[in-house]
Short mmCIF file of the C-alpha atoms (twelve columns), coordinates in Angstrom:
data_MODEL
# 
_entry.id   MODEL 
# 
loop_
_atom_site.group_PDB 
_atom_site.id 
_atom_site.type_symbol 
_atom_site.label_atom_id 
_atom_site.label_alt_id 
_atom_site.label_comp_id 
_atom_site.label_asym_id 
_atom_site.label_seq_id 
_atom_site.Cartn_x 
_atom_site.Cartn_y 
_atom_site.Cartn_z 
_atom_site.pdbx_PDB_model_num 
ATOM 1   C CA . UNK A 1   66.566 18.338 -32.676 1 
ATOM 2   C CA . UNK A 2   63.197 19.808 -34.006 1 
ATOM 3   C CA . UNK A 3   62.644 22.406 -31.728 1 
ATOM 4   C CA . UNK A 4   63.049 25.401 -34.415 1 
ATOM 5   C CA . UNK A 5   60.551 23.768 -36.793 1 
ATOM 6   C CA . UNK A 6   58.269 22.778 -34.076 1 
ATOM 7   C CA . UNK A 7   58.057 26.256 -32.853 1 
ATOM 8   C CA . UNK A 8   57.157 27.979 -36.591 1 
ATOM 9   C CA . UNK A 9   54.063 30.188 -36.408 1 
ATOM 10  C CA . UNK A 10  54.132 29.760 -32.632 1 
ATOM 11  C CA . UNK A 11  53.803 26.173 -32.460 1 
ATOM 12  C CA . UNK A 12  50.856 26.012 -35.121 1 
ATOM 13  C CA . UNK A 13  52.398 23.531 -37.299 1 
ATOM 14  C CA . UNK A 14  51.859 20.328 -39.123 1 
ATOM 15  C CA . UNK A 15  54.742 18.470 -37.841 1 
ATOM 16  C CA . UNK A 16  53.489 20.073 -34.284 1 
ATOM 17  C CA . UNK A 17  50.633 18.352 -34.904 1 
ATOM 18  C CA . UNK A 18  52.235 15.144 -35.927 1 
ATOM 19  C CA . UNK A 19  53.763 14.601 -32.353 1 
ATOM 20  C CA . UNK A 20  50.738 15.957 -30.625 1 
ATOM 21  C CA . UNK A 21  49.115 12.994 -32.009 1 
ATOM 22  C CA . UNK A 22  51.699 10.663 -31.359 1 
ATOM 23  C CA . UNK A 23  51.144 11.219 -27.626 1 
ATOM 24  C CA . UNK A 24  47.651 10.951 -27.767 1 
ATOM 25  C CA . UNK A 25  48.091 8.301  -29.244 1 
ATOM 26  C CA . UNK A 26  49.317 6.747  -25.905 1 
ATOM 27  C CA . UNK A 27  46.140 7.664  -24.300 1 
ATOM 28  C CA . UNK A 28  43.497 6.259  -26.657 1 
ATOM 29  C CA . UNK A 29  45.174 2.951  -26.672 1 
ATOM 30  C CA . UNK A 30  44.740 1.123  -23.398 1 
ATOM 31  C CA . UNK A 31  48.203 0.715  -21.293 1 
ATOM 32  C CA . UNK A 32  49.515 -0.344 -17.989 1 
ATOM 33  C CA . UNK A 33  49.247 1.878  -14.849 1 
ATOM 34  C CA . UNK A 34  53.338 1.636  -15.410 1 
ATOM 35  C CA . UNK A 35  53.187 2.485  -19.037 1 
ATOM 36  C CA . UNK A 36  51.150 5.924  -18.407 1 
ATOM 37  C CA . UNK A 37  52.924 7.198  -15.565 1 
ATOM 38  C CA . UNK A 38  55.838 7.489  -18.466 1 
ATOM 39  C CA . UNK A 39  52.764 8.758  -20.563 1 
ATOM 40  C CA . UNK A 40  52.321 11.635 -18.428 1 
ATOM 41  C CA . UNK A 41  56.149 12.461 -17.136 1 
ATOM 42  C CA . UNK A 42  56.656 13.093 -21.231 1 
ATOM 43  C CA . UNK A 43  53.405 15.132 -21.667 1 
ATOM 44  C CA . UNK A 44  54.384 17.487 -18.914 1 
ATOM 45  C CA . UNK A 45  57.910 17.961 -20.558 1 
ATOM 46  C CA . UNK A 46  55.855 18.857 -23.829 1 
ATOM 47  C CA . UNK A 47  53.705 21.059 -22.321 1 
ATOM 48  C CA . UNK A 48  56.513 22.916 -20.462 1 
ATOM 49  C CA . UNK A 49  58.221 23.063 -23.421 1 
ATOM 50  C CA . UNK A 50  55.460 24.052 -26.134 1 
ATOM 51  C CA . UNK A 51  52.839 26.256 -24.234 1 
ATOM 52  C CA . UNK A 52  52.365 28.443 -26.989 1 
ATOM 53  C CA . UNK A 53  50.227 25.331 -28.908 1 
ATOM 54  C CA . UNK A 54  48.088 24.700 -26.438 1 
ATOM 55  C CA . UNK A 55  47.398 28.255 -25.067 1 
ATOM 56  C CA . UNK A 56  47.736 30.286 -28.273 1 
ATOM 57  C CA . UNK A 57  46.233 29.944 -31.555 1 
ATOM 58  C CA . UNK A 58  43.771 27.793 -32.263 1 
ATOM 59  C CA . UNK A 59  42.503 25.464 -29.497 1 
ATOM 60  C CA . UNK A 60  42.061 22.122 -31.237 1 
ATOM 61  C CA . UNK A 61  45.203 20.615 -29.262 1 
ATOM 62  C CA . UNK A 62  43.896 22.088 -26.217 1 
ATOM 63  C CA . UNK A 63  40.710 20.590 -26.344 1 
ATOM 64  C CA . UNK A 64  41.988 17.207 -27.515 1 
ATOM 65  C CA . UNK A 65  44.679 17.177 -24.598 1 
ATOM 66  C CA . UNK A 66  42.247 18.385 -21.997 1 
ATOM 67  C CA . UNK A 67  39.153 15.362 -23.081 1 
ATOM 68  C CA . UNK A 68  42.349 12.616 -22.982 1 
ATOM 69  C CA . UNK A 69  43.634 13.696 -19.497 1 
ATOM 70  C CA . UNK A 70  40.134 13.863 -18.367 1 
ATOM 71  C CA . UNK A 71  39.141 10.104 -19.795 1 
ATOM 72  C CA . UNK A 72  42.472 9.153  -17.790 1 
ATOM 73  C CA . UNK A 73  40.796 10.769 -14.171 1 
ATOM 74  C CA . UNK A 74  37.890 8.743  -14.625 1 
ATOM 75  C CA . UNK A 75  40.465 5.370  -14.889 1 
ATOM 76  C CA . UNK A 76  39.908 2.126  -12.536 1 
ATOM 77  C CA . UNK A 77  43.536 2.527  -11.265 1 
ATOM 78  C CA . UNK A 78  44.000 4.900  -8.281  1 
ATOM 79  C CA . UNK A 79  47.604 5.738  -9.254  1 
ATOM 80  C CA . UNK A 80  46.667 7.082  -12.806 1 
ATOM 81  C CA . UNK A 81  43.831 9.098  -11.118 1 
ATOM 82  C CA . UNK A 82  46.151 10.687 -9.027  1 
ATOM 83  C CA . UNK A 83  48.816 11.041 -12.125 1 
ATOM 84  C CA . UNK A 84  45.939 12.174 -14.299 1 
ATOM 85  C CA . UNK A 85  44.801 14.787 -11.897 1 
ATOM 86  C CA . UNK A 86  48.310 16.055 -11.278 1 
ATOM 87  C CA . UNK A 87  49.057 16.283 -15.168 1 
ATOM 88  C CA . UNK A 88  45.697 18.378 -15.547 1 
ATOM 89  C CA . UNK A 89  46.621 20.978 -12.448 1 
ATOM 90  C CA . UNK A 90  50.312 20.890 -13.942 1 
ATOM 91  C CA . UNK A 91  48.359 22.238 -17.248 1 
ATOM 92  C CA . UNK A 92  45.967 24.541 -15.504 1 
ATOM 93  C CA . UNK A 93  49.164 25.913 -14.082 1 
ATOM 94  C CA . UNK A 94  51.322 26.370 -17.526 1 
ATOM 95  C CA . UNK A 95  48.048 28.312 -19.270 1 
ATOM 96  C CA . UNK A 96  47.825 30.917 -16.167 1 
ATOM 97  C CA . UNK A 97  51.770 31.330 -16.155 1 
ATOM 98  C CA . UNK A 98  51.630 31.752 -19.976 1 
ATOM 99  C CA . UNK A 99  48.931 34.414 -19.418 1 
ATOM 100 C CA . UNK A 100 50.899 36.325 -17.027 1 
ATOM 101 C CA . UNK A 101 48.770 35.610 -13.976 1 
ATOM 102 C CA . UNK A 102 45.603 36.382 -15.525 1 
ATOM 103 C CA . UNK A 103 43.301 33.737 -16.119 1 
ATOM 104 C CA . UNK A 104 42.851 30.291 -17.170 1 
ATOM 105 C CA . UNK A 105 40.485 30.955 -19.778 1 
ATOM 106 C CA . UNK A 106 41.618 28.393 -22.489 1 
ATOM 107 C CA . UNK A 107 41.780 25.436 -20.292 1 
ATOM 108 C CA . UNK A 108 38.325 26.289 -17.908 1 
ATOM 109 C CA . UNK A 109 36.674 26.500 -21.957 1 
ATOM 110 C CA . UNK A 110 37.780 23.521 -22.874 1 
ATOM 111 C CA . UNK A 111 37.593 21.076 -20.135 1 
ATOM 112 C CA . UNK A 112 34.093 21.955 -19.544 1 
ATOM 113 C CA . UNK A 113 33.531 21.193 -23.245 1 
ATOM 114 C CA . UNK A 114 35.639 18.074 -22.612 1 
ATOM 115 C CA . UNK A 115 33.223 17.060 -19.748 1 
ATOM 116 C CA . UNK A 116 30.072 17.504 -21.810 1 
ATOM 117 C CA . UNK A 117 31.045 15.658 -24.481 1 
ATOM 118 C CA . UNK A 118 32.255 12.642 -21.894 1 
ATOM 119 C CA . UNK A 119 29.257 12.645 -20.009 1 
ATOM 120 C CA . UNK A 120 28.001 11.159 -23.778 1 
ATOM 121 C CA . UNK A 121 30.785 9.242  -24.753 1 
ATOM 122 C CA . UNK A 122 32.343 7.812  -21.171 1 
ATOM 123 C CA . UNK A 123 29.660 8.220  -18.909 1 
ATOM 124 C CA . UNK A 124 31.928 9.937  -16.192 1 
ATOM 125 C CA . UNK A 125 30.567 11.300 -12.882 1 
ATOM 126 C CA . UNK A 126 31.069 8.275  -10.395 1 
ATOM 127 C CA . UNK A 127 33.031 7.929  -7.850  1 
ATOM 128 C CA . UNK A 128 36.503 7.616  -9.073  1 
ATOM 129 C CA . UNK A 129 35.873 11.128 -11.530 1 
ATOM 130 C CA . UNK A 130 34.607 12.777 -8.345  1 
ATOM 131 C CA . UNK A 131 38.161 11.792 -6.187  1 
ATOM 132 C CA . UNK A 132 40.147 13.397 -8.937  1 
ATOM 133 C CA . UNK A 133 38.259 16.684 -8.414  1 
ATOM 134 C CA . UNK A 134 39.173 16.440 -4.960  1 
ATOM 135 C CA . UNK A 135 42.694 15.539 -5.539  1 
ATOM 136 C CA . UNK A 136 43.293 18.667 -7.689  1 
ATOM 137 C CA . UNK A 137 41.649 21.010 -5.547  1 
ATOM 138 C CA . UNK A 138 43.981 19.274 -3.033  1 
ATOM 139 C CA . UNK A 139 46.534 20.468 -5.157  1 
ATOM 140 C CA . UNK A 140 45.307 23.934 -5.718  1 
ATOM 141 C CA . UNK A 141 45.355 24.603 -1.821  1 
ATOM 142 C CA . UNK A 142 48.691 23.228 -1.023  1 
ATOM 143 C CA . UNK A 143 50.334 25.014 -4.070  1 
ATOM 144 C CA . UNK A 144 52.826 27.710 -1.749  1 
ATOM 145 C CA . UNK A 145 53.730 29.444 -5.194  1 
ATOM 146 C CA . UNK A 146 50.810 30.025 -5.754  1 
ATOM 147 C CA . UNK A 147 49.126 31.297 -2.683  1 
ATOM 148 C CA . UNK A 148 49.066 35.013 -3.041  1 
ATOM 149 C CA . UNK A 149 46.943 35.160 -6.429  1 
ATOM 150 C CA . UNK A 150 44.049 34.017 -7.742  1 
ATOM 151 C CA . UNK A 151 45.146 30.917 -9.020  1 
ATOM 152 C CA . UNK A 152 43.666 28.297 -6.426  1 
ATOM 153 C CA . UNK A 153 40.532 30.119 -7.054  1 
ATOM 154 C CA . UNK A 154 40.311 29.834 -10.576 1 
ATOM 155 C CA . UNK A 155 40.640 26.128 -9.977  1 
ATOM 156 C CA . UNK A 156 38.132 25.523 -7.514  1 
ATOM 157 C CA . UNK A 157 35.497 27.859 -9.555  1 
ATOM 158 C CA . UNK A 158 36.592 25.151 -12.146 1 
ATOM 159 C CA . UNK A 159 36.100 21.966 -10.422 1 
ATOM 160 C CA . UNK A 160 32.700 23.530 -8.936  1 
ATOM 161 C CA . UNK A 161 31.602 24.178 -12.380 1 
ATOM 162 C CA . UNK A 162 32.414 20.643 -13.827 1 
ATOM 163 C CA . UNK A 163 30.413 19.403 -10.885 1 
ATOM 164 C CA . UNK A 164 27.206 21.576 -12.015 1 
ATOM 165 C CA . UNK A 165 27.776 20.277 -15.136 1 
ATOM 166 C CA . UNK A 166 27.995 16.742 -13.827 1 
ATOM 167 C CA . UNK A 167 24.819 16.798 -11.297 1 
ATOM 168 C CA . UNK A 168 22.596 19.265 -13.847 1 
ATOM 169 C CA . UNK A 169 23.003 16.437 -16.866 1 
ATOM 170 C CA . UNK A 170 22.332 13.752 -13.758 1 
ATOM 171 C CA . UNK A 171 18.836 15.622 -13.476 1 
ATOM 172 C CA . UNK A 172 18.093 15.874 -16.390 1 
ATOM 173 C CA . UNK A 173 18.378 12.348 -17.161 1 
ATOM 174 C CA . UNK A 174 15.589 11.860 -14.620 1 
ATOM 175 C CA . UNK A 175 13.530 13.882 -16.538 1 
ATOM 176 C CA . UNK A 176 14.163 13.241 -19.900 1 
ATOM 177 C CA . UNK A 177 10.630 12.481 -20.491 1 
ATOM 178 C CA . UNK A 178 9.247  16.140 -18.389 1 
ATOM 179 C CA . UNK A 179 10.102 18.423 -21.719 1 
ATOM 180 C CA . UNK A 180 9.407  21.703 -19.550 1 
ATOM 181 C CA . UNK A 181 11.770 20.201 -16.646 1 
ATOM 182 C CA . UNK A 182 14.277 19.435 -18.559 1 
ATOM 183 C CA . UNK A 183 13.995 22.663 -20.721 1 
ATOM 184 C CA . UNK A 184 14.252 24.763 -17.066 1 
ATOM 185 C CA . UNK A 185 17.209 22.785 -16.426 1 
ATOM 186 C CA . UNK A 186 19.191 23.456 -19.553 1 
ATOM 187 C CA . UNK A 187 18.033 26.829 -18.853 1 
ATOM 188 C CA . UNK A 188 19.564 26.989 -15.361 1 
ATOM 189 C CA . UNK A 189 22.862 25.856 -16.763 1 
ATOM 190 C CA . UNK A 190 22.853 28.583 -19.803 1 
ATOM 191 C CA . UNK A 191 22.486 31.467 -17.344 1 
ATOM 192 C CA . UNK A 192 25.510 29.621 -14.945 1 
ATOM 193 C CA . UNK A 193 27.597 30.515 -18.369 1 
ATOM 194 C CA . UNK A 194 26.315 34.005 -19.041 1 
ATOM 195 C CA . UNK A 195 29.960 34.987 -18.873 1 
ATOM 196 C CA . UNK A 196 30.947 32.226 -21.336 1 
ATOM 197 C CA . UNK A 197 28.780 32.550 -24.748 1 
ATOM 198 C CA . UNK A 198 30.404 29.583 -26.483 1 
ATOM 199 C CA . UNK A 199 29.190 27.186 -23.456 1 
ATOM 200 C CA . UNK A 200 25.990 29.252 -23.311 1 
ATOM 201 C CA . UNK A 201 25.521 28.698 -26.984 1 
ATOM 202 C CA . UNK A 202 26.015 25.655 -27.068 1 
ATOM 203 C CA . UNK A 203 23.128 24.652 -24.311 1 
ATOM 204 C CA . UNK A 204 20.883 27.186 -25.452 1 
ATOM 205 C CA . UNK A 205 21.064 25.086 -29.522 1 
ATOM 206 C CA . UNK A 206 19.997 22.199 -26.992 1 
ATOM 207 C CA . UNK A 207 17.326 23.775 -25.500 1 
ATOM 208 C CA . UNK A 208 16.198 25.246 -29.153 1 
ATOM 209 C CA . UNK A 209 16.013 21.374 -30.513 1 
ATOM 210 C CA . UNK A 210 14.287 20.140 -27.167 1 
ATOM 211 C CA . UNK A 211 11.153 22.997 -28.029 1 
ATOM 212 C CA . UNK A 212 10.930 22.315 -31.658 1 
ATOM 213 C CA . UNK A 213 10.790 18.514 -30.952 1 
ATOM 214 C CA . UNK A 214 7.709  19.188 -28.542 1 
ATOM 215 C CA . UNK A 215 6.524  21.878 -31.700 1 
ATOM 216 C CA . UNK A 216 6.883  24.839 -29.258 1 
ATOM 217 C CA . UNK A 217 8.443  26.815 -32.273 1 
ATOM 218 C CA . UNK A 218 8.280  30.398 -30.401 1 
ATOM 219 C CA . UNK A 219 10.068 28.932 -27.442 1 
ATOM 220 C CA . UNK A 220 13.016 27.662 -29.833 1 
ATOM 221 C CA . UNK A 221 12.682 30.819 -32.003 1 
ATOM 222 C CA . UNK A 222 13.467 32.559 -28.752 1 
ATOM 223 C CA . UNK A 223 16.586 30.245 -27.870 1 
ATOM 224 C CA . UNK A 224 17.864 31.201 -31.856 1 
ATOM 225 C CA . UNK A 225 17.121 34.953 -30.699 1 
ATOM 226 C CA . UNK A 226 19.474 34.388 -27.728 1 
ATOM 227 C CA . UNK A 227 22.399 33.053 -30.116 1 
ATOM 228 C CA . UNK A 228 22.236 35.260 -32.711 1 
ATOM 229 C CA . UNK A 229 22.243 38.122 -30.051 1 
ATOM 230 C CA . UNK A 230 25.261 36.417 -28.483 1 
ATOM 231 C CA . UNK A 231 27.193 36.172 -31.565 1 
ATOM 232 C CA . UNK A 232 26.543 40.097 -32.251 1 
ATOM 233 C CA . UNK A 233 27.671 41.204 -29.638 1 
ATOM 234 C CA . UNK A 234 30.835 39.171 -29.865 1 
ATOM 235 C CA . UNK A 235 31.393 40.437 -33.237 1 
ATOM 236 C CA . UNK A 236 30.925 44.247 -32.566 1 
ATOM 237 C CA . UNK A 237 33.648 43.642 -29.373 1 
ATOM 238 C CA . UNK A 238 36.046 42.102 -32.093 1 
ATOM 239 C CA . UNK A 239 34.833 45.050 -34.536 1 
ATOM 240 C CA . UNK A 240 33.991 42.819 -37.008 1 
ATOM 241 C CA . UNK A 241 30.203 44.189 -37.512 1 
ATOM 242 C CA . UNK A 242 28.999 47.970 -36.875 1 
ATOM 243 C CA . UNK A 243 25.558 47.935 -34.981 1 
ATOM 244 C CA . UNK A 244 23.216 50.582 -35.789 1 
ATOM 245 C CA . UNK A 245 23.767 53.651 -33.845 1 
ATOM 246 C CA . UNK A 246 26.090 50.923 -31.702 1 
ATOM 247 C CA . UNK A 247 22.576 49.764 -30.197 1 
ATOM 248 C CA . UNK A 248 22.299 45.856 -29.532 1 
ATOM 249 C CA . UNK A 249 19.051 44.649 -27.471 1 
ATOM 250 C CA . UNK A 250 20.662 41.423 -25.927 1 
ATOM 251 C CA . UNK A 251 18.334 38.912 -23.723 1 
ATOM 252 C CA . UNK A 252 19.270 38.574 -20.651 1 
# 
């Protein structure tokens, strides 16, 4: 009945953001294993339906979506693993159809984002978070449709990467009280995201807080040195700033 109104400025909308949060709202109160398979049959439908707000635009539903069905992979029950898992390759699936084969950029962004701020909030890495990796690569291999392009690779890069995450923040929880080992470790997982400065950034601020906290103030003036080059050079791609004589010393 909605479906014009939902769709203005390609799907970035308040009332598109009113029923985004109505589902969610399924998620972040507890329900039967019953309940959420319905959960997740009405999420794909929106997804199908409404790829343009998750994949275009801003990426606030994205990210929301993508730390929800994550929460859901880490869940006691077996069956809403395996529905949670399935839901989350369904989505991987809609944002490289929606980007003509390319990439799944948005989604890889944001689930790693999701995953690091879970780690925090959830505490996920067991067991039961490490069988829904499997089932979706699973998924990813016996997808026919998608065998001839780069798809299935995508989402085992993906899952390897969330697994990184997941055993680097592991370590460094064993050496939260070695400053220099932990430091080396962050450091190790900046450089893994060279190709992705918002993750990159974001480690490298936590690597900047970690030196100033010991008083190593070059050492975080260096991390600061690293962002601000980072952000640069993504301005003067978007033309947004002219460097002088188009020369930009970046850290590598």
């Amino acid at each position: 009945t909605f479906q014009r109104q939902l769709q203005q400025s390609d799907c970035q909308n308040v009332l598109m953001k009113k029923v985004f949060d109505t589902h969610m709202l399924f998620l972040q109160i507890n329900q039967s294993a019953a309940a959420l398979k319905h959960v997740f049959a009405a999420l794909r439908l929106f997804v199908g339906k409404f790829p343009s707000a998750f994949f275009q635009g801003q990426a606030d539903l994205c990210g929301s979506l993508c730390y929800e069905i994550l929460k859901c992979c880490n869940h006691r029950s077996r069956s809403t693993q395996t529905e949670a898992s399935a839901l989350l390759y369904f989505f991987m699936r809609k944002n490289f159809e929606f980007n003509k084969q390319k990439s799944i950029v948005r989604s890889h962004l944001q689930l790693i984002k999701a995953v690091s701020q879970l780690i925090a909030d959830a505490g996920i890495g067991g067991s039961r978070f490490q069988h829904s990796l499997a089932i979706i690569n699973n998924f990813a291999n016996g997808d026919k449709q998608m065998k001839n392009v780069n798809f299935p690779a995508e989402v085992k890069d993906l899952t390897k990467r969330i697994r990184t995450v997941l055993m680097a923040t592991a370590q460094m929880k064993e050496h939260e009280k070695d400053p220099e080992m932990l430091v080396d470790l962050q450091y190790s997982l900046a450089n893994s995201y060279a190709s992705t400065p918002e993750l990159r950034r974001t480690w490298l601020e936590s690597m900047a807080k970690i030196h100033a906290r010991n008083g190593d103030l070059s050492e975080a003036a260096m991390c600061y040195i690293h962002i601000a080059a980072l952000i640069a050079e993504y301005l003067k791609r978007k033309g947004k700033i002219n460097i002088f004589q188009n020369q930009l010393c970046i850290y590598k």
